[in-house]
Coordinates of C-alpha atoms in Angstrom, one line a residue:
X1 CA 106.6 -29.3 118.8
X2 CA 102.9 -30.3 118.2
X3 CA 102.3 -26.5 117.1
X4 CA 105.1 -25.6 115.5
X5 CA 106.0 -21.9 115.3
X6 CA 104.8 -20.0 118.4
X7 CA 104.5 -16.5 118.6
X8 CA 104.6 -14.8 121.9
X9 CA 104.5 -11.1 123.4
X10 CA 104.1 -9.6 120.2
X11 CA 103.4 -5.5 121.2
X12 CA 103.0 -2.5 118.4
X13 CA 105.3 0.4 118.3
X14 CA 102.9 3.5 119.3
X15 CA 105.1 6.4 118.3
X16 CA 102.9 8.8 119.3
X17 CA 103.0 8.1 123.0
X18 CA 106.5 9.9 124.8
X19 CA 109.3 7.8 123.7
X20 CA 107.8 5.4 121.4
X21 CA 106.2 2.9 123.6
X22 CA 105.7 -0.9 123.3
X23 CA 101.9 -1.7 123.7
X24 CA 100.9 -5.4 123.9
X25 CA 98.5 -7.3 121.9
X26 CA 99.0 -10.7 121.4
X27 CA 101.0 -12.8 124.5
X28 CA 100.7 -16.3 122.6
X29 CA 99.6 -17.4 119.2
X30 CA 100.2 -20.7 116.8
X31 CA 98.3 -22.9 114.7
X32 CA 96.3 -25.3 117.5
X33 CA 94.9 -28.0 114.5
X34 CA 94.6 -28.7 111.2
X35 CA 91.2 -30.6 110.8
X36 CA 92.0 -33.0 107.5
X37 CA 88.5 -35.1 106.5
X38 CA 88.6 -37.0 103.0
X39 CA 85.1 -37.7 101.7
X40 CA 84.7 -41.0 100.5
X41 CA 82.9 -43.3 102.8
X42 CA 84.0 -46.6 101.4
X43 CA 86.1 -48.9 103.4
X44 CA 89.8 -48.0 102.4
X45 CA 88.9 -44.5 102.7
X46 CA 86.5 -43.1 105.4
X47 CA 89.0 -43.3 108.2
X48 CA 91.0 -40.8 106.7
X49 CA 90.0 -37.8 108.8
X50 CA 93.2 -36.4 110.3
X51 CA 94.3 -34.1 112.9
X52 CA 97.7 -33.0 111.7
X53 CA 98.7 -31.1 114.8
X54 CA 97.2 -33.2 117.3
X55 CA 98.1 -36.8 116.1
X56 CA 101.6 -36.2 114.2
X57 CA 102.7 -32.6 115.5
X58 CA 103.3 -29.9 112.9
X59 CA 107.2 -29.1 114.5
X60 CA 107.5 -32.8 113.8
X61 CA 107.5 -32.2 110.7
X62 CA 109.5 -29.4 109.9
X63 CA 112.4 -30.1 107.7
X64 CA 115.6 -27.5 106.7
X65 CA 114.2 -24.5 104.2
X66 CA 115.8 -23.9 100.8
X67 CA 117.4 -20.5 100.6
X68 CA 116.3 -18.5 97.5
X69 CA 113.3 -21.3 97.1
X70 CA 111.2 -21.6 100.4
X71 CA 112.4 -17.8 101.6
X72 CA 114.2 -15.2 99.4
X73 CA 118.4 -14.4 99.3
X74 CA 118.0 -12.1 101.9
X75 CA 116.3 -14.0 104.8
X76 CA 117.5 -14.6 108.2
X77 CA 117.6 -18.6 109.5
X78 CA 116.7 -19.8 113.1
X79 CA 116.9 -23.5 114.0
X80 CA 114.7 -25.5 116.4
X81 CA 114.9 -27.6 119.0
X82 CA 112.5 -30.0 120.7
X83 CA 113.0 -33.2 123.0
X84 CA 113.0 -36.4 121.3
X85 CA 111.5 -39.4 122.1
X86 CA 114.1 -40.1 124.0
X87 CA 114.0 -37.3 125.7
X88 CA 116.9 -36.2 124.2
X89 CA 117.4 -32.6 122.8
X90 CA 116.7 -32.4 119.0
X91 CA 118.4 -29.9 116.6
X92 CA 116.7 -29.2 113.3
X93 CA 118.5 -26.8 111.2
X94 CA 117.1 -23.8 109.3
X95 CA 113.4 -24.7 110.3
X96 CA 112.2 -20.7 110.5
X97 CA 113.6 -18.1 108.5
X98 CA 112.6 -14.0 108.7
X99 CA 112.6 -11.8 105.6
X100 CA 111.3 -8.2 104.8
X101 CA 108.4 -8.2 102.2
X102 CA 107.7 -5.8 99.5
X103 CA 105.4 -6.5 96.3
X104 CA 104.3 -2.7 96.1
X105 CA 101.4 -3.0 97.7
X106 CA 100.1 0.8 99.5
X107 CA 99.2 0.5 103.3
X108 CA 98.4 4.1 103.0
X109 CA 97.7 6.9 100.5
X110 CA 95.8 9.9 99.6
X111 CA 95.8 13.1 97.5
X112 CA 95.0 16.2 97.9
X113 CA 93.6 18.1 94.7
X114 CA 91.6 21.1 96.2
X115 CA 94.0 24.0 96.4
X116 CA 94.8 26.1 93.4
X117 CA 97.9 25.1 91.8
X118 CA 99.4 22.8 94.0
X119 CA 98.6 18.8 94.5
X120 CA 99.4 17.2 97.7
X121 CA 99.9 13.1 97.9
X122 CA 101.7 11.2 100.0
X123 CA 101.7 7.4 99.8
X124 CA 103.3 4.8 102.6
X125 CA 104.2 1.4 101.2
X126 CA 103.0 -1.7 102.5
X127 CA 106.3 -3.4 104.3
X128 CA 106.1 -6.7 106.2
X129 CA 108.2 -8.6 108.4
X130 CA 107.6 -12.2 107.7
X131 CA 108.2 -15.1 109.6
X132 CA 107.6 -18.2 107.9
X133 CA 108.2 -22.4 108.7
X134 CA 107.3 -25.0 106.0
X135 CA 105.6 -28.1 107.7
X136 CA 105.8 -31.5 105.3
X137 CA 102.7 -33.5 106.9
X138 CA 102.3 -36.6 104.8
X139 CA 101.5 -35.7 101.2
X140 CA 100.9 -32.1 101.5
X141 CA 102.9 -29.1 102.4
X142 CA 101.7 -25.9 104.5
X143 CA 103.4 -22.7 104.2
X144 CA 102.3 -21.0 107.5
X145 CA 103.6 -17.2 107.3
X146 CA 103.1 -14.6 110.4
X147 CA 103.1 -11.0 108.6
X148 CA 104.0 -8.1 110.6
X149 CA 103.0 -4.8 109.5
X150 CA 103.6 -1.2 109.8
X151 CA 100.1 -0.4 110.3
X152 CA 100.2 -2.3 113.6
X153 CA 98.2 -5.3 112.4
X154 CA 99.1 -8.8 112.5
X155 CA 98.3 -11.2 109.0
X156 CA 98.3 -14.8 109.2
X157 CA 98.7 -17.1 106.1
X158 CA 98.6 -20.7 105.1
X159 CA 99.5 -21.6 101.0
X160 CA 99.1 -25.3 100.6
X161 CA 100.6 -27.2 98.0
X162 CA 102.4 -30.5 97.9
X163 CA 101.0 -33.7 96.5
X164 CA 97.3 -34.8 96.2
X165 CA 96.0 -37.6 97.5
X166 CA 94.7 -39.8 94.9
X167 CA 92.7 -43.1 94.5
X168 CA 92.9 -46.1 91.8
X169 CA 89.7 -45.7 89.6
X170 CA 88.5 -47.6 86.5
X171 CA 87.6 -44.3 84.2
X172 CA 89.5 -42.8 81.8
X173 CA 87.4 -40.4 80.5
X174 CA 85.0 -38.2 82.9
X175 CA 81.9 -39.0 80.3
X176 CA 82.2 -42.1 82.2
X177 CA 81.3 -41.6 85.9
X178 CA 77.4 -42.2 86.2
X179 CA 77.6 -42.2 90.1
X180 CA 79.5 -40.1 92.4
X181 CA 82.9 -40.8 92.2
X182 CA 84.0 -39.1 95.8
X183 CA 86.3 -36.7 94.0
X184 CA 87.7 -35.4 90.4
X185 CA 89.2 -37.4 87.5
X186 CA 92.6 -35.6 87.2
X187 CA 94.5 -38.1 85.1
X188 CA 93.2 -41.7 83.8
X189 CA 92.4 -44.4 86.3
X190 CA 93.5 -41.4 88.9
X191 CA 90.8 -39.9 91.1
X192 CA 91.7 -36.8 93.5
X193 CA 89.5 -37.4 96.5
X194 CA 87.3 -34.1 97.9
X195 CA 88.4 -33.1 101.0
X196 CA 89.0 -29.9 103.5
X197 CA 91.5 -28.3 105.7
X198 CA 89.9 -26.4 108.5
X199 CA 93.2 -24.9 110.0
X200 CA 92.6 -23.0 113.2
X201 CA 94.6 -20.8 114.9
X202 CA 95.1 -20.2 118.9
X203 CA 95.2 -16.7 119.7
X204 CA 95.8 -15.6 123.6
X205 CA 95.4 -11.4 123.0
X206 CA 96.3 -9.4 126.0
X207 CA 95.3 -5.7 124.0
X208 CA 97.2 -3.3 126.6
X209 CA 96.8 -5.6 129.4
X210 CA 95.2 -9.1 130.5
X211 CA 92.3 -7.4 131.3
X212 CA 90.3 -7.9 127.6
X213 CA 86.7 -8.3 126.3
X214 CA 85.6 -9.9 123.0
X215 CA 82.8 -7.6 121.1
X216 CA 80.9 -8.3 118.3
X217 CA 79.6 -5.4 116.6
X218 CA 76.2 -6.1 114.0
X219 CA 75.0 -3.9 111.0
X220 CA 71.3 -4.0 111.5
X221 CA 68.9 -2.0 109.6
X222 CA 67.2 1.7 111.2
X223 CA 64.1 2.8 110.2
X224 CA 64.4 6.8 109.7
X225 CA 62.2 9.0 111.7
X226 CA 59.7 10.9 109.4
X227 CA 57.9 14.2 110.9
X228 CA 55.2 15.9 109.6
X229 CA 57.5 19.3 108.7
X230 CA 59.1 17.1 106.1
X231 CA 62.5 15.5 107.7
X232 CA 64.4 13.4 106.0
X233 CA 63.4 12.0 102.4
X234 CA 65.5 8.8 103.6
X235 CA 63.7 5.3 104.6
X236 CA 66.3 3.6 106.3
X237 CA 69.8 3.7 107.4
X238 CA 71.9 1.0 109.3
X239 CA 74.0 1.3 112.5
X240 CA 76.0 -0.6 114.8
X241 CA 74.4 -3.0 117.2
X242 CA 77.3 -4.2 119.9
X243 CA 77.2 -7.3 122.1
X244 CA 80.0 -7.9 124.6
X245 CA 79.9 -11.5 125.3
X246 CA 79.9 -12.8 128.9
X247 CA 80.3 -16.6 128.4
X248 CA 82.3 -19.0 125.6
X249 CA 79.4 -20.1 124.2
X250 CA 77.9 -16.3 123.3
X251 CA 82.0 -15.7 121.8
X252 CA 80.9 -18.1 119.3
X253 CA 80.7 -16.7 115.7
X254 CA 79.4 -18.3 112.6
X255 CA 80.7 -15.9 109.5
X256 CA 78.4 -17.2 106.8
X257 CA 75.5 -16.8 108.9
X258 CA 73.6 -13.5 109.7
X259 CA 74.6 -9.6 108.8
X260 CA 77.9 -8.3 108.6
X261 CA 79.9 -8.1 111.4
X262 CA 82.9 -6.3 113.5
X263 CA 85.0 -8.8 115.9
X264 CA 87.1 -6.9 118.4
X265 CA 89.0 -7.1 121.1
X266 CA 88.6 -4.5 123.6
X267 CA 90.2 -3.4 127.2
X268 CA 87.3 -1.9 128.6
X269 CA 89.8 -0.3 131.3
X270 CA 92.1 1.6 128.9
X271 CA 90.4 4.3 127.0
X272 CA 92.3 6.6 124.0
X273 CA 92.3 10.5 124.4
X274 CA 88.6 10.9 122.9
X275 CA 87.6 8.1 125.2
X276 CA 87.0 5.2 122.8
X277 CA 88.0 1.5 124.2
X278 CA 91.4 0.6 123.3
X279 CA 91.0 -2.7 120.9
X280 CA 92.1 -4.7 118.4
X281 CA 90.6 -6.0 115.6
X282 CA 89.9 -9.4 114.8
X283 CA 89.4 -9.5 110.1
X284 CA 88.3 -12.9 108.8
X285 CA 89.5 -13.3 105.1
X286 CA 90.1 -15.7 102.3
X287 CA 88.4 -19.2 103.2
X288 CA 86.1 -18.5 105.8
X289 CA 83.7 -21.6 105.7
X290 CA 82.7 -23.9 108.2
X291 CA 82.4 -28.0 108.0
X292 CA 79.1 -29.0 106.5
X293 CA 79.7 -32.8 107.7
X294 CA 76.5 -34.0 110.2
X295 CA 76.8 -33.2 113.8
X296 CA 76.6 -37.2 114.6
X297 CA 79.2 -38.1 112.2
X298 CA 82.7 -39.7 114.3
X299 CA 84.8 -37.5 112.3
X300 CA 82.8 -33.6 113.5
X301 CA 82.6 -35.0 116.8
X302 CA 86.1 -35.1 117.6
X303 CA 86.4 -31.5 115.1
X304 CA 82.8 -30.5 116.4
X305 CA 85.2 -26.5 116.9
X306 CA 85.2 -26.5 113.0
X307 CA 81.4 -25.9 112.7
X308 CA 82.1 -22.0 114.4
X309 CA 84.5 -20.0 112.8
X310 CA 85.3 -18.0 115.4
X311 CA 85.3 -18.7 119.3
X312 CA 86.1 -16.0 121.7

C-alpha cells in the first residue's frame, strides 16, 4: 500500500493487425515518491522535508470517494485491500473508481477543401478511460488520475489541493516584511511557507516485449551545403541527432537543460512494415522542473533522483 494504485500489463488495441491484437507497453507503473521539502530553515521548520510514499504510504492514506464529488454519477467503484499492522487483511471501501471522460476535446481531425464542390472532414473525439484514487497525506490532497486513450497513449495526472501549511507570523500587512519571510502572507499573522512536490512516477515498459531500449533523440543545428551552381539559398536546417543509452547513468535526462528533445522507448527487435523500430513515447508536460536545493544539503541527499527529471 506504500504506492497506492498500481497499474500492470497495460497493452493497446492494434486493430490493424488480423483480429485486433493486444500489444504490450507498460507491465508495471505507480507513483514510487512524492518528495515534500518546506523552505524555511529555522528550527520548527527545517525538518519538514517529507517523503509521502516512503515514510507514510500513499494506500495508507486512501479514504472512501464521494460519488458525484471526487468521480462523476456514472463511475464504477473498486475497493482495496492491504495487510494491516497486524497482519491482518484490511478492507477500504470505494478507494478507486473508473469513469469515461469527455470535455470535447479532438484527438483527431482534418479537412479536406481541395476538390471542387465538395468538403471532406472527419473529426474523432478525445475519449478517456480514467482511473482515479484520492490520497489524504496530512494536510494536502493528491488526485492521482491514469488516463487511457484511444490514440493508444497513456496520460498521467496529479491536481493537488487540500489545506496549506501555514506558520504563525507577526505581519499583518505585506508592506511589513523587510527580510525574507520563508513564504507568502495569505491572511494576517498567517504565513504559507514555500515549498515543492517532486512526484515521480515508476514506470517498468515492456513495448512489444521485455526486450526494450531507452533513446533520446536531440534537435541540433545543420549547416546547409552551398555549391558553386547556386544550391540552396538556406543557411541552416536542424535534424535529429539519436543516442541509445547503454548504462543508467547516460538514461539520465535533465528537461530544462540543453535542445529539445524526443524520449522513446524502442524494441530494437520488432520492426513496423516500413521498418521503423517499434516504440513508445515518453512526453514530459506541465511542471517539468527539477530541485534547485544544494547537492550537500540532508534533505537532496536522501531525494538526490529529484535533480534528473527523467531516468531511464
Amino acid at each position: 500500500m506504500r504506492a497506492g494504485t498500481v497499474i500492470s500489463l497495460a497493452s493497446v488495441h492494434d486493430a490493424d493487425a488480423g483480429g485486433g491484437a493486444r500489444r504490450q507497453v507498460l507491465y508495471r507503473g505507480f507513483v514510487s515518491e512524492i518528495f515534500v521539502p518546506y523552505m524555511d530553515p529555522v528550527e520548527e521548520w527545517y525538518y519538514r522535508t517529507f517523503l509521502d510514499a516512503g515514510e507514510y504510504g500513499l494506500g495508507l492514506w486512501v479514504f472512501p470517494l464521494q460519488p458525484g464529488g471526487d468521480c462523476p454519477a456514472d463511475a464504477a467503484y473498486l475497493d482495496g485491500y492491504y495487510a494491516g499492522q497486524d497482519g491482518n487483511p484490511v478492507e477500504g471501501k470505494n478507494m478507486i473508481c473508473v469513469f469515461e471522460r469527455f470535455a470535447g476535446d479532438v484527438a483527431w481531425r482534418h479537412t479536406e477543401a481541395g476538390f471542387p464542390d465538395h468538403l471532406i472532414t472527419e473529426v474523432r473525439p478525445d475519449v478517456s478511460l480514467v482511473v482515479r484514487m484520492v490520497v489524504s497525506a496530512g494536510n494536502y490532497d493528491y488526485i492521482l488520475d491514469w488516463e487511457f486513450k484511444t490514440s493508444g497513449s497513456i496520460k498521467f495526472v496529479v491536481s493537488l489541493t487540500g489545506l496549506l501549511e501555514v506558520k504563525g507570523t507577526a505581519y499583518i500587512h505585506a508592506d511589513e516584511i523587510v527580510q525574507d519571510a520563508h513564504g507568502t502572507l495569505v491572511a494576517e499573522n498567517t504565513i504559507a511557507v514555500y515549498h515543492d512536490h517532486y512526484v515521480t512516477y515508476y514506470l517498468d515498459l515492456d513495448v512489444d516485449g521485455t526486450n526494450n531500449s531507452f533513446v533520446k533523440s536531440t534537435v541540433v543545428t545543420a549547416a546547409a551545403a552551398r555549391s558553386t551552381d547556386g544550391g540552396t539559398p538556406r543557411r541552416s536546417y536542424w535534424t535529429v541527432r539519436r543516442e541509445v543509452a547503454e548504462t543508467e547513468a547516460e538514461g539520465q535526462v535533465d528537461l530544462a537543460a540543453g535542445l529539445p528533445a524526443d524520449l522513446v522507448f524502442v524494441n530494437p527487435g520488432k520492426k513496423t512494415r516500413i521498418g521503423n523500430e517499434v516504440g513508445y513515447r515518453v512526453v514530459p508536460a506541465g511542471a517539468t522542473a527539477a530541485s534547485v536545493l544544494a547537492d550537500d544539503d540532508f534533505p537532496q541527499r536522501r531525494a538526490s533522483y529529484c535533480k534528473k527529471q527523467v531516468r531511464g
